[in-house]
Short mmCIF file of C-alpha atoms in Angstrom, two decimals:
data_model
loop_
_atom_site.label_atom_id
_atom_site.label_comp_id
_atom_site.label_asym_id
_atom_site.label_seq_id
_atom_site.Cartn_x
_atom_site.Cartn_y
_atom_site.Cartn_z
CA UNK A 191 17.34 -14.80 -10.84
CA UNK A 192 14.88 -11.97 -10.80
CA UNK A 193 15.80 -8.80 -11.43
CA UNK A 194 15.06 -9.80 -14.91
CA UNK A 195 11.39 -9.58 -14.29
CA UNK A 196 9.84 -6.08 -15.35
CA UNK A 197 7.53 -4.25 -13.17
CA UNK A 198 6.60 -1.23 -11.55
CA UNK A 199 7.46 0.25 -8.08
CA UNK A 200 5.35 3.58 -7.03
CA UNK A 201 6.12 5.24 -3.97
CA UNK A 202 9.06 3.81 -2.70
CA UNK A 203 10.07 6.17 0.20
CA UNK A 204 6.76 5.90 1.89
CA UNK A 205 6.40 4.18 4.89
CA UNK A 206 3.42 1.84 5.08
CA UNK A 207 3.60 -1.89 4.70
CA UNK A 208 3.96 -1.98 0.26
CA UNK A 209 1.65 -3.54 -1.29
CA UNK A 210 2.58 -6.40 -3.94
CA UNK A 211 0.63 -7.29 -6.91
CA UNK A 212 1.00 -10.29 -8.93
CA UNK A 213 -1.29 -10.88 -12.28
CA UNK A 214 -3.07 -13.78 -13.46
CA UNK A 215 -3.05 -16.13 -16.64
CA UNK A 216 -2.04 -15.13 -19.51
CA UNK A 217 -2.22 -11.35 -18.23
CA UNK A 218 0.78 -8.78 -17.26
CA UNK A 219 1.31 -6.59 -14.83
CA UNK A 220 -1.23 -3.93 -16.63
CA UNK A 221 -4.05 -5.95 -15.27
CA UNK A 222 -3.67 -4.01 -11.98
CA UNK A 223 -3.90 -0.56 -13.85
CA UNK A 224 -6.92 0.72 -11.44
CA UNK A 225 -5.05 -0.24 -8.13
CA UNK A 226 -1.64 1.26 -9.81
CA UNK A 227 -3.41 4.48 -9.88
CA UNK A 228 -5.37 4.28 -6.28
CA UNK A 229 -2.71 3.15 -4.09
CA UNK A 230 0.26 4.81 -4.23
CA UNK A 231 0.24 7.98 -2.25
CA UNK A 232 -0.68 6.18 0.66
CA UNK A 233 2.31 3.50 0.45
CA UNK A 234 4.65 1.85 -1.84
CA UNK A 235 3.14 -0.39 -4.86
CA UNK A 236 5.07 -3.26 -6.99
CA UNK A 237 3.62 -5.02 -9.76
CA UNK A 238 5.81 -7.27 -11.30
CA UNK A 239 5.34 -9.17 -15.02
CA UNK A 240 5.79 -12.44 -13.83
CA UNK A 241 8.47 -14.75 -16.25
CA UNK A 242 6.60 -15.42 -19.75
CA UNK A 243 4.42 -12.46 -19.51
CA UNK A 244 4.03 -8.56 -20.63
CA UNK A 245 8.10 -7.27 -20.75
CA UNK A 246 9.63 -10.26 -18.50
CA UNK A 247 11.29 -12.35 -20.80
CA UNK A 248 10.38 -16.25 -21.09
CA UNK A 249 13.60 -17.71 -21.04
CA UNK A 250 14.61 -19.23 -19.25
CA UNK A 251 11.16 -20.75 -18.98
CA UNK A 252 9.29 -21.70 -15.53
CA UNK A 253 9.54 -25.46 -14.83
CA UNK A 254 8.49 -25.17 -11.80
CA UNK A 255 5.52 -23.64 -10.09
CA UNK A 256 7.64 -22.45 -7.04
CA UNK A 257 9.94 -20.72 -9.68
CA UNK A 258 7.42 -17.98 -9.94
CA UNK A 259 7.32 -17.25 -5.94
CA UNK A 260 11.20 -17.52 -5.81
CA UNK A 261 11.45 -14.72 -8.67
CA UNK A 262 9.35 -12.27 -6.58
CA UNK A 263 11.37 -13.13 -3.54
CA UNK A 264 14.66 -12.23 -5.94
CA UNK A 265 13.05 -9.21 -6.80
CA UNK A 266 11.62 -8.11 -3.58
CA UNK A 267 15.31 -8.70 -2.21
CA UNK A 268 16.82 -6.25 -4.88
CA UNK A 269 14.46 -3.54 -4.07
CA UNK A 270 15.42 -4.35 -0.19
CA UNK A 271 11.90 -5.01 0.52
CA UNK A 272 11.85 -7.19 3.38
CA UNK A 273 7.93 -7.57 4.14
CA UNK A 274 5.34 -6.85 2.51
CA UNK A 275 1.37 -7.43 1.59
CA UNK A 276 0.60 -10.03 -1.21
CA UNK A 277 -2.43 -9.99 -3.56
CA UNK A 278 -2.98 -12.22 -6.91
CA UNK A 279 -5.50 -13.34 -8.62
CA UNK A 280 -6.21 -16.62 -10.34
CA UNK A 281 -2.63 -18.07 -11.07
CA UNK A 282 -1.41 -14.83 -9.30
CA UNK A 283 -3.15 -16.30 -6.20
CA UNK A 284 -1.79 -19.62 -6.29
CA UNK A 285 1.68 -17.48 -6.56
CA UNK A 286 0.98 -15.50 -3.79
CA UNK A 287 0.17 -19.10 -1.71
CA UNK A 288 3.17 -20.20 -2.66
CA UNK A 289 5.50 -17.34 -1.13
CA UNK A 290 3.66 -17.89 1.78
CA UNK A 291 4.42 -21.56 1.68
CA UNK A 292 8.12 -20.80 1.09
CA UNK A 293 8.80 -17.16 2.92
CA UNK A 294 6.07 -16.76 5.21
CA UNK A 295 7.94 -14.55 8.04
CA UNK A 296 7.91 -11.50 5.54
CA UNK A 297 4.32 -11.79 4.23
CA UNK A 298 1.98 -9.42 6.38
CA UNK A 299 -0.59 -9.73 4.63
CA UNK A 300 -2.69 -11.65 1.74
CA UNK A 301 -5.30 -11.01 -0.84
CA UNK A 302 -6.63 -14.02 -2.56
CA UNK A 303 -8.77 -12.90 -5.19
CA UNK A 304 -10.61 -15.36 -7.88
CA UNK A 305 -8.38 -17.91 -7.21
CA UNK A 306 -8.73 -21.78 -5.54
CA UNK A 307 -5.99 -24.05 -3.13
CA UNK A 308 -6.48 -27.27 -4.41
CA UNK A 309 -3.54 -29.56 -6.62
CA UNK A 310 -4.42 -30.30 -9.88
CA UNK A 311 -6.64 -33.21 -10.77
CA UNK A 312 -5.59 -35.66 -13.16
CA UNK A 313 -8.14 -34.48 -15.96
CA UNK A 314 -7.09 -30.73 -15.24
CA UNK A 315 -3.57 -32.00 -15.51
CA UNK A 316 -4.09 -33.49 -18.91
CA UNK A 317 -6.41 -30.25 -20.08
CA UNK A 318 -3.76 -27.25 -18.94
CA UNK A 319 -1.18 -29.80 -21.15
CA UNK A 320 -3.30 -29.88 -24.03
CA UNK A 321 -3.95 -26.06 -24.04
CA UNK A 322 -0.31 -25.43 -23.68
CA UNK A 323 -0.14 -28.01 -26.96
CA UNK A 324 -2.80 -25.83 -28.22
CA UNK A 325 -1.21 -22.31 -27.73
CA UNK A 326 2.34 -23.22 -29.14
CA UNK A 327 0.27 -24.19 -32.48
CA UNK A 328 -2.06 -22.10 -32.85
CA UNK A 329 -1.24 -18.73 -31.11
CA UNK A 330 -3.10 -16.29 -27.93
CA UNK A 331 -5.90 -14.94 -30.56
CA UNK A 332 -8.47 -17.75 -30.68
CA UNK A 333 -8.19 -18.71 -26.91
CA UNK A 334 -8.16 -14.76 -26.18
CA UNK A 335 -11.71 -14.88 -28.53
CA UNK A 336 -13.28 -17.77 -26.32
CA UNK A 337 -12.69 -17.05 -22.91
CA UNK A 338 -12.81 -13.09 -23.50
CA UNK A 339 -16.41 -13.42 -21.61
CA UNK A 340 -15.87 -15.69 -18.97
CA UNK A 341 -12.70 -13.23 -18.27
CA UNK A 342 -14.73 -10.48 -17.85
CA UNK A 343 -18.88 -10.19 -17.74
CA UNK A 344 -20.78 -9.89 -20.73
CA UNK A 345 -21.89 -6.54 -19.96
CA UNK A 346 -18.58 -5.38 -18.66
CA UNK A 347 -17.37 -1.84 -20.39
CA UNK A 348 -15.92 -2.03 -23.76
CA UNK A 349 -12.86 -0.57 -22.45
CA UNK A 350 -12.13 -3.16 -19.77
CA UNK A 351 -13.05 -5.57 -22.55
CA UNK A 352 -10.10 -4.18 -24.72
CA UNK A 353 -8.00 -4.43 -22.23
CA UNK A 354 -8.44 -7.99 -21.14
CA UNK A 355 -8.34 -9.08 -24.71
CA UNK A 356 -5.26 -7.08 -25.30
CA UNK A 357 -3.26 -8.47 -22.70
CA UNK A 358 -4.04 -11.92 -23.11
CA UNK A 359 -3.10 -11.69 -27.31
CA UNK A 360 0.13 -9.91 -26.34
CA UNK A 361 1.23 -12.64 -24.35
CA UNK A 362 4.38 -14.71 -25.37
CA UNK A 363 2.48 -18.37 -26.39
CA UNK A 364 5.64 -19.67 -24.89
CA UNK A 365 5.48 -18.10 -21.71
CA UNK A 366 1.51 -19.25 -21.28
CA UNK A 367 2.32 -22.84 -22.21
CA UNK A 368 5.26 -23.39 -19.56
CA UNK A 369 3.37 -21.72 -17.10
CA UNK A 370 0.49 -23.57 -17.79
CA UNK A 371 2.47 -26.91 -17.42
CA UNK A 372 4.45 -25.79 -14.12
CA UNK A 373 0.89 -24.72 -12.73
CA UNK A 374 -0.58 -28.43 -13.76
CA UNK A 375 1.68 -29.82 -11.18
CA UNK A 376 1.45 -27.32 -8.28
CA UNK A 377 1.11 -28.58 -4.78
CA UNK A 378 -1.64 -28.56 -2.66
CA UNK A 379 -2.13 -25.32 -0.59
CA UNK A 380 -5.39 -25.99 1.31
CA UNK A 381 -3.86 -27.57 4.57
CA UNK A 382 -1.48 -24.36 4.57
CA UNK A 383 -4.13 -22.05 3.86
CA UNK A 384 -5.10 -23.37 7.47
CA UNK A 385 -1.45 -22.17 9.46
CA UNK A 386 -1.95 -18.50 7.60
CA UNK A 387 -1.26 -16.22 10.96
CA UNK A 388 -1.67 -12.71 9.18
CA UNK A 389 -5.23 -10.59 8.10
CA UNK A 390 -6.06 -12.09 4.41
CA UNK A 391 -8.91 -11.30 2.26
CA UNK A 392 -11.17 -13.80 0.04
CA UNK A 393 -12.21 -11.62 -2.56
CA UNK A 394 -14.24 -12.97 -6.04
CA UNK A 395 -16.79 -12.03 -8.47
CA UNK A 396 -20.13 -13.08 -7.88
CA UNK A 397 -20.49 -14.54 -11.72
CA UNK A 398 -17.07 -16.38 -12.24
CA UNK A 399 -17.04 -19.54 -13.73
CA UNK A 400 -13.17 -20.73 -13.34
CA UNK A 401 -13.18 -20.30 -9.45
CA UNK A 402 -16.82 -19.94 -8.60
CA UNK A 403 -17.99 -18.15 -5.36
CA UNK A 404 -18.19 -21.93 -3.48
CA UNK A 405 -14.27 -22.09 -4.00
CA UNK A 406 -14.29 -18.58 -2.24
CA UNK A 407 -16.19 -19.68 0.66
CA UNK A 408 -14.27 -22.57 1.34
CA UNK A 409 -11.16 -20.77 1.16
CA UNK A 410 -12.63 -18.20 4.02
CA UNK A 411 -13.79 -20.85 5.87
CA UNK A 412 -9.56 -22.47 6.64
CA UNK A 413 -8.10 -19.47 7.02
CA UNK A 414 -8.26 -18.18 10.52
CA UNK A 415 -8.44 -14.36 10.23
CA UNK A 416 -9.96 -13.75 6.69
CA UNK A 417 -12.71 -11.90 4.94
CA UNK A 418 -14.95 -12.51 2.33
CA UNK A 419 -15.94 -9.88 0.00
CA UNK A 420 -18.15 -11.13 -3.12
CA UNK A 421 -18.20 -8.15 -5.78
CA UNK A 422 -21.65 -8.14 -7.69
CA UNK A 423 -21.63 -7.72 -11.05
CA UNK A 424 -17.86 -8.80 -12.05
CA UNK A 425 -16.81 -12.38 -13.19
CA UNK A 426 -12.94 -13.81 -12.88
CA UNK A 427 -11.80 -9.77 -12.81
CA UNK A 428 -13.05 -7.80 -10.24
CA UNK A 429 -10.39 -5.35 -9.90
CA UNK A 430 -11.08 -4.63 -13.79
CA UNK A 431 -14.94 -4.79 -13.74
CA UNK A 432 -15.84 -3.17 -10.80
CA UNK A 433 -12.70 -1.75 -9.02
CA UNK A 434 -14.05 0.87 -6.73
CA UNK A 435 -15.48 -1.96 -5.12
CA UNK A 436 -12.60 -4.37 -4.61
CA UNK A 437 -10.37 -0.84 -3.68
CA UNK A 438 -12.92 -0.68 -1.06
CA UNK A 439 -12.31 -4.25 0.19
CA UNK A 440 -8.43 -4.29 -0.58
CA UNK A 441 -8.01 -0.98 1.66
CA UNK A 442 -9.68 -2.34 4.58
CA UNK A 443 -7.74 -5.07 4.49
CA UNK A 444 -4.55 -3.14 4.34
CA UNK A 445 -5.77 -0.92 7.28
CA UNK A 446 -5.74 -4.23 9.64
CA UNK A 447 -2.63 -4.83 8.60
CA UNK A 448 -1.49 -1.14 8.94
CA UNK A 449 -2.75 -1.72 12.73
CA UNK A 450 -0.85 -4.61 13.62
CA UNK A 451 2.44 -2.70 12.64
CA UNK A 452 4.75 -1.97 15.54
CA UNK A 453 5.07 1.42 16.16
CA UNK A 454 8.64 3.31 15.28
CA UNK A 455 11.11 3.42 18.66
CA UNK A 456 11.38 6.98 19.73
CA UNK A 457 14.22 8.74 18.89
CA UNK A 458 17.45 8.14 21.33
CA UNK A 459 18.31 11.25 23.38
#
């Protein structure tokens, strides 16, 4: 069940369609810190820790990929939050395809952001095991050290360096290696990415090396009412490295969806 799950909710009484925001691996909900602070105002914000990460606890422990969509749906039903706009990146966008795969007539909306549709391929299946092996033994900190700059461009601010760094140390090494194992064995998303019927939005940094901008094309390319937006500059983070840019992209993308809201019945007399 999901009520478990810590997170944030801004702006609850407003009345746009809210915005959900789901982080990546091994992150927490503090990755969306810039679009936390932009957004609400203008309409209602949630950012959840997904299970294993930042305050969510990690037992019990995700065994299945699908277990991460089904906590946001538990959670979205507590806060009576019956549809809504999705954006992840990375993991958090395989997470967001999933809802759609499972609860699609209450998503409005998606933002797919450094992130790829494909299954798992054997040798990735047998690498995301061994780095869960890896984390349980040895801890967040040496992992954090290597990656740190394929996270996040080399020139990226020290700040948004710190951050990164931080969150990805502070995560649970049990939470990382069950979600690393349920994600191993995820299914395969590109023939649904294909049946998507709302306004999504491909969005990746120009110099990322885990889902390089040939991954983001491809995803544009099956959904039928998508754009593209390639942030200069910014590697697997955008919304860290150079958020006024993906803002930019992210509100434009919530304005089509703003449009295709029915208007509110007039009042009876």
């Amino acid at each position: 069940m999901a009520p478990f799950l810590a997170y944030e909710d801004k702006d609850p009484d407003t009345d746009r369609v809210p915005l959900v925001l789901v982080h990546g691996h091994p992150f927490d909900r503090t990755m969306w810190a810039p679009q936390l602070d932009r957004f609400p105002g203008t309409r209602r914000v949630i950012a959840p820790d997904l299970r294993g990460y930042g305050a969510s606890p990690t037992a019990p422990a995700v065994t299945d990929f699908s277990g991460f969509a089904r906590d946001i749906e538990a959670l979205l039903d507590e806060l009576e939050v019956e549809s809504f706009v999705l954006a992840g990146l990375s993991m958090g966008g395989q997470i967001v395809m999933d809802c759609y795969r499972l609860f699609p007539e209450r998503v409005r909306g998606l933002v797919l952001a450094d992130t790829f549709p494909s299954a798992e391929t054997p040798d990735g299946v047998r690498a995301r095991d061994a780095m869960a092996d890896r984390l349980l033994a040895e801890g967040m900190r040496g992992y954090a050290d290597e990656v740190l700059e394929r996270m996040v461009a080399p020139h990226a601010p020290a700040e948004v360096k710190a951050h990164v760094h931080g969150m990805m140390t502070a995560t649970a090494p049990e939470g990382a290696a069950a979600a690393l194992r349920a994600r191993a064995r995820r299914p395969d998303y590109r023939a649904l990415l294909r049946r998507v019927s709302v306004p999504a939005l491909v969005v990746v940094g120009a110099d990322d090396t885990f889902t390089p901008v040939s991954d983001a094309r491809a995803m544009h390319a099956a959904l039928p009412d998508a754009a593209l937006h390639i942030i200069e500059g910014a590697a697997h983070m955008p919304n860290l490295e150079r958020p006024e840019e993906f803002d930019q992209a992210l509100e434009e993308l919530l304005t089509r969806v703003d449009a295709r809201q029915p208007s509110p019945a007039p009042p009876r007399l």
